[in-house]
Coordinates of N, CA, C and O in Angstrom, one line a residue:
M1 N 38.8 -52.5 -10.0 CA 38.7 -51.1 -10.3 C 40.0 -50.4 -9.9 O 40.6 -50.7 -8.9
P2 N 40.4 -49.4 -10.7 CA 41.6 -48.7 -10.4 C 41.5 -47.9 -9.2 O 40.5 -47.4 -8.8
E3 N 42.7 -47.7 -8.6 CA 42.8 -46.8 -7.4 C 42.6 -45.4 -7.9 O 42.9 -45.1 -9.1
Q4 N 42.1 -44.5 -7.1 CA 42.0 -43.1 -7.5 C 43.4 -42.5 -7.7 O 44.3 -42.8 -7.0
L5 N 43.5 -41.8 -8.8 CA 44.7 -41.1 -9.1 C 44.9 -39.9 -8.2 O 44.0 -39.2 -7.9
T6 N 46.1 -39.7 -7.8 CA 46.4 -38.5 -7.0 C 46.2 -37.2 -7.8 O 46.7 -37.1 -8.9
E7 N 45.4 -36.3 -7.2 CA 45.2 -35.1 -7.9 C 46.5 -34.2 -7.9 O 47.1 -34.2 -6.9
Q8 N 46.8 -33.7 -9.0 CA 48.0 -32.9 -9.1 C 47.6 -31.4 -9.4 O 46.6 -31.2 -10.0
P9 N 48.4 -30.5 -9.1 CA 48.1 -29.1 -9.3 C 48.2 -28.8 -10.8 O 48.8 -29.5 -11.6
P10 N 47.4 -27.7 -11.3 CA 47.4 -27.4 -12.7 C 48.9 -27.1 -13.2 O 49.7 -26.6 -12.4
G11 N 49.1 -27.3 -14.5 CA 50.4 -27.0 -15.0 C 51.5 -28.0 -14.7 O 52.7 -27.7 -14.8
Q12 N 51.1 -29.1 -14.2 CA 52.1 -30.1 -13.8 C 52.9 -30.6 -15.0 O 52.4 -30.5 -16.1
P13 N 54.1 -31.0 -14.9 CA 54.9 -31.4 -16.0 C 54.4 -32.6 -16.7 O 53.8 -33.5 -16.1
V14 N 54.6 -32.7 -18.0 CA 54.2 -33.8 -18.8 C 54.8 -35.1 -18.3 O 54.2 -36.1 -18.2
E15 N 56.1 -35.1 -17.8 CA 56.7 -36.3 -17.3 C 56.0 -36.9 -16.1 O 55.8 -38.1 -16.0
E16 N 55.4 -36.0 -15.2 CA 54.7 -36.5 -14.1 C 53.4 -37.1 -14.6 O 52.9 -38.2 -14.0
L17 N 52.7 -36.5 -15.5 CA 51.5 -37.1 -16.1 C 51.8 -38.5 -16.7 O 51.0 -39.4 -16.6
L18 N 52.9 -38.6 -17.4 CA 53.2 -39.9 -18.1 C 53.6 -40.9 -17.0 O 53.3 -42.1 -17.2
R19 N 54.2 -40.5 -15.9 CA 54.5 -41.4 -14.8 C 53.2 -41.9 -14.3 O 53.0 -43.1 -14.0
R20 N 52.2 -41.1 -14.1 CA 50.9 -41.5 -13.6 C 50.2 -42.4 -14.6 O 49.5 -43.3 -14.2
Y21 N 50.4 -42.1 -15.8 CA 49.8 -43.0 -16.9 C 50.4 -44.4 -16.8 O 49.7 -45.4 -16.8
R22 N 51.7 -44.5 -16.6 CA 52.4 -45.8 -16.5 C 51.9 -46.5 -15.2 O 51.8 -47.7 -15.2
E23 N 51.7 -45.8 -14.1 CA 51.1 -46.4 -12.9 C 49.7 -47.0 -13.2 O 49.4 -48.1 -12.7
L24 N 48.9 -46.2 -13.9 CA 47.6 -46.7 -14.2 C 47.7 -48.0 -15.1 O 47.0 -48.9 -14.9
V25 N 48.6 -48.0 -16.1 CA 48.8 -49.1 -16.9 C 49.2 -50.3 -16.1 O 48.8 -51.5 -16.3
A26 N 50.1 -50.1 -15.1 CA 50.6 -51.2 -14.3 C 49.4 -51.8 -13.5 O 49.3 -53.0 -13.3
G27 N 48.5 -51.0 -13.0 CA 47.4 -51.4 -12.3 C 46.5 -52.3 -13.2 O 45.9 -53.3 -12.8
L28 N 46.2 -51.8 -14.4 CA 45.4 -52.5 -15.4 C 46.1 -53.8 -15.7 O 45.4 -54.9 -15.8
D29 N 47.4 -53.8 -15.9 CA 48.1 -55.1 -16.2 C 47.9 -56.1 -15.1 O 47.7 -57.3 -15.3
A30 N 47.9 -55.7 -13.8 CA 47.7 -56.6 -12.7 C 46.3 -57.2 -12.8 O 46.1 -58.4 -12.6
E31 N 45.3 -56.4 -13.1 CA 43.9 -56.9 -13.3 C 43.8 -57.8 -14.5 O 43.1 -58.8 -14.4
T32 N 44.4 -57.5 -15.6 CA 44.3 -58.3 -16.7 C 45.0 -59.7 -16.5 O 44.5 -60.7 -16.9
E33 N 46.1 -59.6 -15.7 CA 46.7 -60.9 -15.3 C 45.8 -61.8 -14.4 O 45.7 -63.0 -14.6
R34 N 45.1 -61.1 -13.5 CA 44.1 -61.9 -12.7 C 43.1 -62.6 -13.5 O 42.8 -63.7 -13.4
V35 N 42.5 -61.8 -14.5 CA 41.5 -62.4 -15.3 C 42.0 -63.4 -16.3 O 41.4 -64.5 -16.5
A36 N 43.2 -63.2 -16.8 CA 43.8 -64.2 -17.7 C 44.1 -65.5 -17.0 O 43.9 -66.6 -17.5
L37 N 44.5 -65.4 -15.7 CA 44.7 -66.6 -14.9 C 43.5 -67.4 -14.7 O 43.5 -68.7 -14.7
L38 N 42.4 -66.7 -14.5 CA 41.1 -67.4 -14.4 C 40.7 -68.2 -15.6 O 40.0 -69.2 -15.5
H39 N 41.1 -67.7 -16.8 CA 40.7 -68.3 -18.0 C 41.8 -68.9 -18.8 O 41.7 -69.1 -20.0
Q40 N 42.9 -69.2 -18.2 CA 44.1 -69.7 -18.9 C 43.8 -70.9 -19.7 O 44.5 -71.1 -20.8
E41 N 42.9 -71.7 -19.4 CA 42.6 -72.9 -20.2 C 41.9 -72.6 -21.5 O 42.0 -73.4 -22.4
R42 N 41.3 -71.4 -21.5 CA 40.5 -71.1 -22.7 C 41.2 -70.1 -23.7 O 40.9 -70.0 -24.8
L43 N 42.2 -69.4 -23.1 CA 42.8 -68.3 -23.9 C 43.7 -68.9 -24.9 O 44.7 -69.6 -24.6
R44 N 43.5 -68.6 -26.2 CA 44.3 -69.0 -27.3 C 45.3 -68.0 -27.8 O 46.0 -68.2 -28.7
C45 N 45.2 -66.8 -27.1 CA 46.1 -65.7 -27.5 C 47.5 -66.1 -27.3 O 47.9 -66.5 -26.2
R46 N 48.3 -65.9 -28.3 CA 49.8 -66.2 -28.2 C 50.5 -65.2 -29.0 O 49.9 -64.5 -29.9
P47 N 51.8 -65.1 -28.9 CA 52.6 -64.2 -29.8 C 52.3 -64.6 -31.3 O 52.3 -65.8 -31.6
G48 N 52.0 -63.6 -32.1 CA 51.6 -63.8 -33.4 C 50.1 -63.8 -33.7 O 49.7 -63.6 -34.8
C49 N 49.3 -63.9 -32.7 CA 47.9 -63.8 -32.8 C 47.6 -62.3 -32.9 O 47.9 -61.6 -31.9
A50 N 47.0 -61.9 -34.0 CA 46.8 -60.4 -34.2 C 45.4 -60.2 -34.7 O 45.1 -59.1 -35.2
S51 N 44.5 -61.1 -34.5 CA 43.1 -60.9 -35.0 C 42.4 -59.7 -34.4 O 41.5 -59.2 -34.9
C52 N 42.8 -59.3 -33.2 CA 42.2 -58.1 -32.5 C 42.9 -56.8 -32.9 O 42.4 -55.7 -32.5
C53 N 44.0 -56.9 -33.6 CA 44.9 -55.7 -33.8 C 44.5 -54.9 -35.0 O 45.2 -55.1 -36.1
G54 N 43.5 -54.1 -34.9 CA 43.1 -53.2 -36.0 C 43.7 -51.9 -35.8 O 44.3 -51.6 -34.8
P55 N 43.5 -51.0 -36.8 CA 44.0 -49.6 -36.6 C 43.2 -48.9 -35.5 O 42.0 -49.1 -35.3
L56 N 43.9 -48.2 -34.6 CA 43.3 -47.6 -33.5 C 43.5 -46.1 -33.4 O 44.5 -45.6 -34.0
S57 N 42.7 -45.4 -32.7 CA 42.9 -44.0 -32.3 C 43.0 -44.0 -30.8 O 42.4 -44.8 -30.1
L58 N 43.8 -43.1 -30.3 CA 44.2 -43.0 -28.9 C 43.9 -41.7 -28.3 O 43.9 -40.7 -29.0
L59 N 43.7 -41.7 -27.0 CA 43.6 -40.4 -26.3 C 45.0 -39.8 -26.3 O 46.0 -40.4 -26.5
A60 N 45.1 -38.5 -26.1 CA 46.3 -37.7 -26.2 C 47.4 -38.3 -25.3 O 48.6 -38.4 -25.7
V61 N 47.1 -38.6 -24.1 CA 48.2 -39.1 -23.2 C 48.7 -40.4 -23.7 O 49.9 -40.7 -23.6
E62 N 47.9 -41.3 -24.2 CA 48.3 -42.5 -24.8 C 49.2 -42.3 -26.0 O 50.2 -43.0 -26.3
A63 N 48.7 -41.4 -26.9 CA 49.4 -41.1 -28.1 C 50.9 -40.6 -27.8 O 51.8 -40.9 -28.4
E64 N 51.0 -39.8 -26.7 CA 52.3 -39.3 -26.3 C 53.2 -40.5 -25.8 O 54.4 -40.6 -26.2
A65 N 52.6 -41.4 -25.1 CA 53.4 -42.6 -24.6 C 53.8 -43.5 -25.8 O 54.9 -44.0 -25.9
V66 N 52.9 -43.6 -26.8 CA 53.2 -44.4 -27.9 C 54.2 -43.8 -28.8 O 55.2 -44.4 -29.3
A67 N 54.1 -42.4 -29.0 CA 55.1 -41.7 -29.8 C 56.5 -41.8 -29.1 O 57.5 -42.0 -29.9
R68 N 56.6 -41.8 -27.8 CA 57.9 -42.0 -27.2 C 58.4 -43.4 -27.3 O 59.6 -43.6 -27.5
A69 N 57.6 -44.4 -27.3 CA 58.0 -45.8 -27.5 C 58.5 -45.9 -29.0 O 59.5 -46.6 -29.2
L70 N 57.8 -45.3 -29.9 CA 58.2 -45.4 -31.3 C 59.5 -44.7 -31.5 O 60.3 -45.2 -32.3
A71 N 59.7 -43.6 -30.9 CA 61.0 -42.8 -31.0 C 62.2 -43.7 -30.5 O 63.3 -43.5 -31.0
G72 N 61.9 -44.6 -29.7 CA 63.0 -45.5 -29.2 C 63.3 -46.7 -30.1 O 64.2 -47.4 -29.8
L73 N 62.5 -46.9 -31.1 CA 62.8 -48.0 -32.0 C 64.0 -47.7 -32.9 O 64.3 -46.5 -33.2
V74 N 64.6 -48.7 -33.4 CA 65.6 -48.5 -34.4 C 65.0 -47.8 -35.6 O 63.9 -48.2 -36.1
P75 N 65.7 -46.8 -36.2 CA 65.1 -46.0 -37.3 C 64.5 -46.9 -38.4 O 63.5 -46.6 -38.9
G76 N 65.2 -47.9 -38.8 CA 64.7 -48.8 -39.9 C 63.4 -49.5 -39.6 O 62.6 -49.6 -40.5
V77 N 63.3 -49.9 -38.4 CA 62.1 -50.6 -37.9 C 61.0 -49.6 -37.9 O 59.8 -49.9 -38.3
R78 N 61.2 -48.4 -37.4 CA 60.2 -47.4 -37.3 C 59.8 -47.0 -38.7 O 58.6 -46.8 -39.0
Q79 N 60.7 -46.9 -39.7 CA 60.4 -46.5 -41.0 C 59.5 -47.6 -41.7 O 58.6 -47.3 -42.4
Q80 N 59.7 -48.9 -41.4 CA 58.9 -49.9 -41.9 C 57.4 -49.7 -41.4 O 56.5 -50.0 -42.1
A81 N 57.3 -49.4 -40.1 CA 56.0 -49.1 -39.6 C 55.3 -47.9 -40.3 O 54.1 -47.9 -40.5
V82 N 56.1 -46.9 -40.6 CA 55.6 -45.7 -41.3 C 55.0 -46.2 -42.7 O 53.9 -45.7 -43.1
L83 N 55.8 -47.0 -43.3 CA 55.3 -47.5 -44.6 C 54.1 -48.3 -44.5 O 53.2 -48.2 -45.4
R84 N 54.0 -49.2 -43.5 CA 52.7 -49.9 -43.3 C 51.6 -49.0 -43.0 O 50.5 -49.3 -43.5
A85 N 51.8 -48.0 -42.2 CA 50.7 -47.0 -41.9 C 50.1 -46.4 -43.2 O 49.0 -46.1 -43.3
A86 N 51.0 -46.2 -44.2 CA 50.6 -45.6 -45.5 C 49.8 -46.6 -46.3 O 49.0 -46.2 -47.1
R87 N 49.9 -47.9 -46.1 CA 49.2 -48.8 -47.0 C 48.3 -49.8 -46.4 O 47.4 -50.4 -47.0
V88 N 48.4 -50.1 -45.1 CA 47.6 -51.1 -44.5 C 46.3 -50.5 -43.8 O 46.4 -49.5 -43.2
E89 N 45.2 -51.0 -44.1 CA 43.9 -50.5 -43.6 C 43.3 -51.3 -42.5 O 42.6 -50.8 -41.7
N90 N 43.5 -52.6 -42.6 CA 42.8 -53.5 -41.6 C 43.6 -54.0 -40.4 O 43.1 -54.6 -39.5
L91 N 44.9 -53.7 -40.5 CA 45.7 -54.1 -39.3 C 46.5 -52.9 -38.7 O 46.7 -51.9 -39.4
C92 N 46.8 -53.1 -37.5 CA 47.6 -52.0 -36.9 C 49.0 -51.9 -37.5 O 49.6 -52.9 -37.7
P93 N 49.4 -50.7 -37.9 CA 50.7 -50.6 -38.5 C 51.9 -50.9 -37.6 O 53.0 -51.0 -38.1
L94 N 51.6 -51.1 -36.3 CA 52.7 -51.5 -35.4 C 53.0 -53.0 -35.4 O 53.9 -53.4 -34.7
L95 N 52.3 -53.7 -36.2 CA 52.5 -55.2 -36.2 C 53.6 -55.5 -37.2 O 53.5 -55.0 -38.4
D96 N 54.5 -56.3 -36.8 CA 55.5 -56.8 -37.7 C 55.5 -58.3 -37.6 O 55.9 -58.9 -36.5
Q97 N 55.1 -59.0 -38.6 CA 54.9 -60.5 -38.6 C 54.1 -60.9 -37.4 O 54.3 -61.9 -36.8
G98 N 53.0 -60.2 -37.2 CA 52.0 -60.5 -36.1 C 52.4 -60.1 -34.7 O 51.7 -60.4 -33.8
L99 N 53.6 -59.5 -34.6 CA 54.1 -59.1 -33.3 C 54.1 -57.6 -33.2 O 54.4 -56.8 -34.1
C100 N 53.7 -57.0 -32.0 CA 53.6 -55.6 -31.7 C 55.1 -55.1 -31.5 O 55.8 -55.6 -30.7
L101 N 55.4 -54.0 -32.3 CA 56.7 -53.4 -32.1 C 56.9 -52.7 -30.8 O 58.1 -52.6 -30.4
I102 N 55.9 -52.3 -30.2 CA 56.0 -51.6 -28.9 C 55.2 -52.3 -27.8 O 54.6 -51.7 -26.9
Y103 N 55.2 -53.6 -27.8 CA 54.4 -54.4 -26.9 C 54.4 -53.9 -25.4 O 53.4 -53.7 -24.8
P104 N 55.6 -53.7 -24.8 CA 55.6 -53.2 -23.5 C 54.9 -51.8 -23.3 O 54.4 -51.5 -22.2
S105 N 54.8 -51.1 -24.4 CA 54.2 -49.7 -24.3 C 52.9 -49.7 -25.0 O 52.4 -48.6 -25.3
R106 N 52.3 -50.8 -25.3 CA 51.0 -50.8 -26.1 C 49.9 -50.1 -25.3 O 49.9 -50.0 -24.1
P107 N 48.9 -49.6 -26.1 CA 47.9 -48.8 -25.5 C 46.9 -49.6 -24.6 O 47.0 -50.9 -24.6
F108 N 46.1 -49.0 -23.8 CA 45.1 -49.6 -22.9 C 44.3 -50.7 -23.6 O 44.3 -51.8 -23.0
I109 N 43.7 -50.3 -24.7 CA 42.8 -51.3 -25.3 C 43.5 -52.6 -25.7 O 43.0 -53.7 -25.6
C110 N 44.7 -52.4 -26.1 CA 45.5 -53.6 -26.6 C 45.8 -54.5 -25.4 O 46.0 -55.7 -25.6
R111 N 45.9 -54.0 -24.2 CA 46.2 -54.8 -23.0 C 45.0 -55.7 -22.6 O 45.1 -56.6 -21.8
T112 N 43.8 -55.4 -23.2 CA 42.6 -56.1 -22.8 C 42.2 -57.1 -23.8 O 41.3 -57.9 -23.6
H113 N 42.8 -57.1 -25.0 CA 42.4 -58.0 -26.1 C 42.4 -59.4 -25.6 O 43.3 -59.9 -24.9
G114 N 41.4 -60.2 -26.1 CA 41.3 -61.6 -25.8 C 40.6 -61.9 -24.5 O 40.1 -63.0 -24.3
L115 N 40.6 -61.0 -23.6 CA 39.9 -61.2 -22.3 C 38.4 -60.9 -22.3 O 38.0 -60.1 -23.1
P116 N 37.7 -61.5 -21.5 CA 36.3 -61.2 -21.4 C 36.2 -59.9 -20.6 O 36.6 -59.8 -19.5
V117 N 35.6 -58.8 -21.2 CA 35.5 -57.5 -20.6 C 34.0 -57.2 -20.3 O 33.1 -57.7 -21.1
G118 N 33.8 -56.4 -19.3 CA 32.4 -56.0 -19.0 C 32.3 -54.5 -18.8 O 33.2 -53.9 -18.4
Y119 N 31.1 -54.1 -19.2 CA 30.8 -52.6 -19.0 C 29.4 -52.6 -18.3 O 28.4 -53.2 -18.7
V120 N 29.4 -51.9 -17.2 CA 28.1 -51.8 -16.4 C 27.1 -50.9 -17.1 O 27.4 -49.8 -17.6
L121 N 25.9 -51.4 -17.2 CA 24.8 -50.7 -17.8 C 23.8 -50.4 -16.7 O 22.9 -51.1 -16.4
P122 N 24.1 -49.2 -15.9 CA 23.3 -49.0 -14.7 C 21.8 -48.9 -15.0 O 21.0 -49.3 -14.2
E123 N 21.4 -48.3 -16.1 CA 20.0 -48.1 -16.4 C 19.3 -49.5 -16.6 O 18.1 -49.6 -16.4
E124 N 20.0 -50.5 -17.0 CA 19.4 -51.8 -17.1 C 19.8 -52.8 -16.0 O 19.4 -53.9 -16.0
E125 N 20.6 -52.2 -15.0 CA 21.1 -53.1 -13.9 C 21.7 -54.4 -14.5 O 21.4 -55.4 -14.0
A126 N 22.6 -54.2 -15.5 CA 23.2 -55.3 -16.1 C 24.6 -55.0 -16.5 O 25.1 -53.9 -16.3
V127 N 25.3 -56.0 -16.9 CA 26.7 -55.9 -17.4 C 26.7 -56.4 -18.8 O 26.3 -57.5 -19.1
E128 N 27.2 -55.5 -19.7 CA 27.4 -55.9 -21.1 C 28.8 -56.6 -21.2 O 29.8 -56.0 -20.7
V129 N 28.8 -57.8 -21.8 CA 30.0 -58.5 -21.9 C 30.5 -58.6 -23.3 O 29.7 -58.8 -24.3
S130 N 31.8 -58.4 -23.5 CA 32.4 -58.6 -24.8 C 33.6 -59.6 -24.6 O 34.4 -59.4 -23.7
A131 N 33.6 -60.6 -25.5 CA 34.6 -61.6 -25.3 C 35.1 -62.1 -26.7 O 34.3 -62.2 -27.6
C132 N 36.4 -62.3 -26.8 CA 37.0 -62.7 -28.1 C 36.3 -64.1 -28.5 O 36.4 -65.0 -27.8
P133 N 35.8 -64.2 -29.7 CA 35.2 -65.4 -30.2 C 36.3 -66.5 -30.4 O 35.9 -67.7 -30.5
E134 N 37.5 -66.1 -30.5 CA 38.6 -67.1 -30.6 C 38.7 -67.9 -29.3 O 39.2 -69.0 -29.2
N135 N 38.3 -67.2 -28.2 CA 38.5 -67.8 -26.8 C 37.2 -68.3 -26.2 O 37.3 -69.2 -25.4
F136 N 36.1 -67.7 -26.5 CA 34.9 -68.0 -25.8 C 33.7 -68.1 -26.8 O 33.6 -67.2 -27.7
D137 N 32.9 -69.1 -26.6 CA 31.7 -69.3 -27.5 C 30.7 -68.2 -27.1 O 30.7 -67.8 -25.9
D138 N 29.8 -67.9 -28.0 CA 28.7 -67.0 -27.8 C 27.9 -67.6 -26.6 O 27.6 -68.7 -26.6
G139 N 27.5 -66.7 -25.7 CA 26.7 -67.2 -24.6 C 27.5 -67.9 -23.4 O 26.9 -68.4 -22.5
Y140 N 28.8 -67.8 -23.5 CA 29.6 -68.4 -22.4 C 29.2 -67.8 -21.1 O 29.1 -66.5 -21.0
P141 N 28.9 -68.6 -20.1 CA 28.4 -68.0 -18.8 C 29.5 -67.5 -17.9 O 30.1 -68.2 -17.1
F142 N 29.7 -66.1 -17.9 CA 30.7 -65.5 -17.1 C 30.1 -65.1 -15.8 O 29.0 -64.5 -15.7
G143 N 30.8 -65.3 -14.7 CA 30.5 -64.7 -13.4 C 31.1 -63.3 -13.4 O 32.1 -63.0 -14.1
I144 N 30.5 -62.4 -12.7 CA 31.0 -61.0 -12.6 C 32.4 -60.9 -12.2 O 33.2 -60.1 -12.8
D145 N 32.9 -61.8 -11.4 CA 34.3 -61.8 -10.9 C 35.3 -62.4 -12.0 O 36.5 -62.3 -11.8
E146 N 34.7 -62.9 -13.1 CA 35.5 -63.5 -14.1 C 35.7 -62.5 -15.3 O 36.3 -62.8 -16.3
L147 N 35.2 -61.3 -15.1 CA 35.3 -60.3 -16.2 C 36.3 -59.2 -15.8 O 36.5 -58.9 -14.6
L148 N 36.9 -58.6 -16.8 CA 37.7 -57.4 -16.6 C 36.7 -56.2 -16.8 O 36.3 -55.9 -17.9
L149 N 36.3 -55.7 -15.7 CA 35.3 -54.5 -15.7 C 36.1 -53.3 -16.0 O 37.0 -52.8 -15.3
L150 N 35.7 -52.7 -17.2 CA 36.5 -51.6 -17.7 C 36.1 -50.2 -17.4 O 36.8 -49.2 -17.6
D151 N 34.9 -50.0 -16.8 CA 34.3 -48.7 -16.6 C 35.3 -47.8 -15.7 O 35.6 -46.7 -16.1
G152 N 35.7 -48.4 -14.6 CA 36.6 -47.6 -13.7 C 37.9 -47.3 -14.4 O 38.5 -46.2 -14.2
W153 N 38.5 -48.3 -15.1 CA 39.8 -48.1 -15.7 C 39.7 -47.0 -16.8 O 40.5 -46.1 -16.9
N154 N 38.6 -47.1 -17.6 CA 38.4 -46.1 -18.7 C 38.2 -44.7 -18.1 O 38.6 -43.7 -18.7
G155 N 37.4 -44.7 -17.0 CA 37.2 -43.4 -16.4 C 38.4 -42.8 -15.9 O 38.7 -41.6 -16.0
A156 N 39.3 -43.6 -15.3 CA 40.6 -43.1 -14.7 C 41.5 -42.6 -15.9 O 42.1 -41.5 -15.8
L157 N 41.5 -43.3 -17.0 CA 42.2 -42.9 -18.1 C 41.7 -41.6 -18.7 O 42.5 -40.7 -19.0
A158 N 40.4 -41.5 -18.8 CA 39.8 -40.2 -19.3 C 40.1 -39.0 -18.4 O 40.5 -38.0 -19.0
E159 N 40.1 -39.2 -17.1 CA 40.4 -38.1 -16.2 C 41.9 -37.7 -16.4 O 42.2 -36.5 -16.4
L160 N 42.8 -38.7 -16.4 CA 44.2 -38.4 -16.6 C 44.4 -37.7 -18.0 O 45.2 -36.8 -18.1
N161 N 43.7 -38.2 -19.0 CA 43.9 -37.6 -20.3 C 43.4 -36.1 -20.3 O 44.0 -35.2 -20.9
D162 N 42.3 -35.8 -19.6 CA 41.9 -34.4 -19.4 C 42.9 -33.6 -18.8 O 43.2 -32.5 -19.3
E163 N 43.6 -34.1 -17.8 CA 44.7 -33.3 -17.1 C 45.8 -33.1 -18.1 O 46.4 -32.0 -18.2
F164 N 46.2 -34.2 -18.9 CA 47.2 -34.1 -19.8 C 46.9 -33.0 -20.9 O 47.8 -32.2 -21.2
C165 N 45.7 -33.0 -21.4 CA 45.3 -32.0 -22.4 C 45.3 -30.6 -21.8 O 45.8 -29.7 -22.5
R166 N 44.9 -30.4 -20.6 CA 45.0 -29.1 -20.0 C 46.4 -28.7 -19.9 O 46.8 -27.5 -20.1
A167 N 47.3 -29.6 -19.5 CA 48.7 -29.2 -19.3 C 49.4 -29.0 -20.6 O 50.4 -28.2 -20.6
T168 N 49.0 -29.6 -21.6 CA 49.7 -29.5 -22.9 C 49.0 -28.6 -24.0 O 49.6 -28.4 -25.0
G169 N 47.8 -28.2 -23.6 CA 47.0 -27.4 -24.6 C 46.5 -28.2 -25.7 O 46.0 -27.6 -26.7
R170 N 46.4 -29.5 -25.6 CA 45.8 -30.3 -26.7 C 44.3 -30.4 -26.5 O 43.8 -30.2 -25.4
P171 N 43.6 -30.7 -27.6 CA 42.1 -30.7 -27.5 C 41.7 -31.8 -26.6 O 42.1 -33.0 -26.7
A172 N 40.8 -31.5 -25.6 CA 40.3 -32.5 -24.7 C 39.4 -33.5 -25.5 O 38.7 -33.1 -26.4
R173 N 39.5 -34.7 -25.2 CA 38.7 -35.8 -25.8 C 39.0 -36.0 -27.3 O 38.3 -36.8 -27.9
G174 N 40.0 -35.4 -27.8 CA 40.4 -35.6 -29.1 C 41.1 -37.0 -29.2 O 41.6 -37.5 -28.2
R175 N 41.1 -37.6 -30.4 CA 41.7 -38.9 -30.6 C 42.8 -38.7 -31.7 O 42.7 -37.9 -32.6
V176 N 43.8 -39.6 -31.5 CA 45.0 -39.5 -32.5 C 45.1 -41.0 -33.0 O 45.3 -41.9 -32.2
A177 N 45.1 -41.1 -34.3 CA 45.3 -42.4 -34.9 C 46.8 -42.8 -34.8 O 47.7 -41.9 -35.0
I178 N 47.0 -44.1 -34.6 CA 48.4 -44.6 -34.6 C 49.1 -44.3 -35.9 O 50.3 -43.9 -35.9
A179 N 48.4 -44.4 -37.0 CA 49.0 -44.1 -38.3 C 49.4 -42.7 -38.4 O 50.4 -42.3 -39.0
D180 N 48.6 -41.8 -37.8 CA 49.0 -40.3 -37.8 C 50.3 -40.1 -37.0 O 51.1 -39.2 -37.3
I181 N 50.4 -40.8 -35.9 CA 51.6 -40.6 -35.0 C 52.8 -41.0 -35.9 O 53.8 -40.3 -35.9
L182 N 52.7 -42.1 -36.6 CA 53.8 -42.6 -37.4 C 54.1 -41.6 -38.6 O 55.2 -41.3 -38.9
R183 N 53.0 -41.1 -39.2 CA 53.3 -40.2 -40.3 C 54.0 -38.9 -39.8 O 54.8 -38.4 -40.5
E184 N 53.6 -38.4 -38.6 CA 54.3 -37.3 -38.0 C 55.8 -37.5 -37.8 O 56.6 -36.6 -37.8
M185 N 56.2 -38.8 -37.5 CA 57.5 -39.1 -37.3 C 58.4 -39.3 -38.5 O 59.6 -39.4 -38.5
A186 N 57.7 -39.5 -39.7 CA 58.4 -39.7 -40.9 C 59.2 -38.5 -41.4 O 59.0 -37.4 -41.0

């Protein structure tokens, strides 16, 4: 579970919010690495594996981070992604020959692909498990410590996004499609 984010005063600069987002991402990366090590014998995910990479919509804070990563791409590479966004419906337009153009800056959800993730269902006193069928057979017996439990991470991301939206005047809980980010950059 992520550490509590430090509460910041209203009107804080966008750069500070993005720094906190990167800290949250680093924490998630450490947890995904822990879970990946537990399952390293089963994980078939490799560079070029893109079966999980569909078109996504992002929270505003993630969209800002992705837009900044895209702005750092060579213009011709970025333009190819813009063209893919206009024509590809089933794959993420940031894929080039199965590889993510902004892999170090990829969104939260992309960092969890391939791993067994869990969501707590308090009313049922259970954990819902989702696992990539490329890596795990249906009914694979996971222990709770073998899962990437996402509730706390997603909650921390949502809180940070709310702060970002208040600071920037963007709609709270609104989502931005990656293809729309690319179209705006065209």
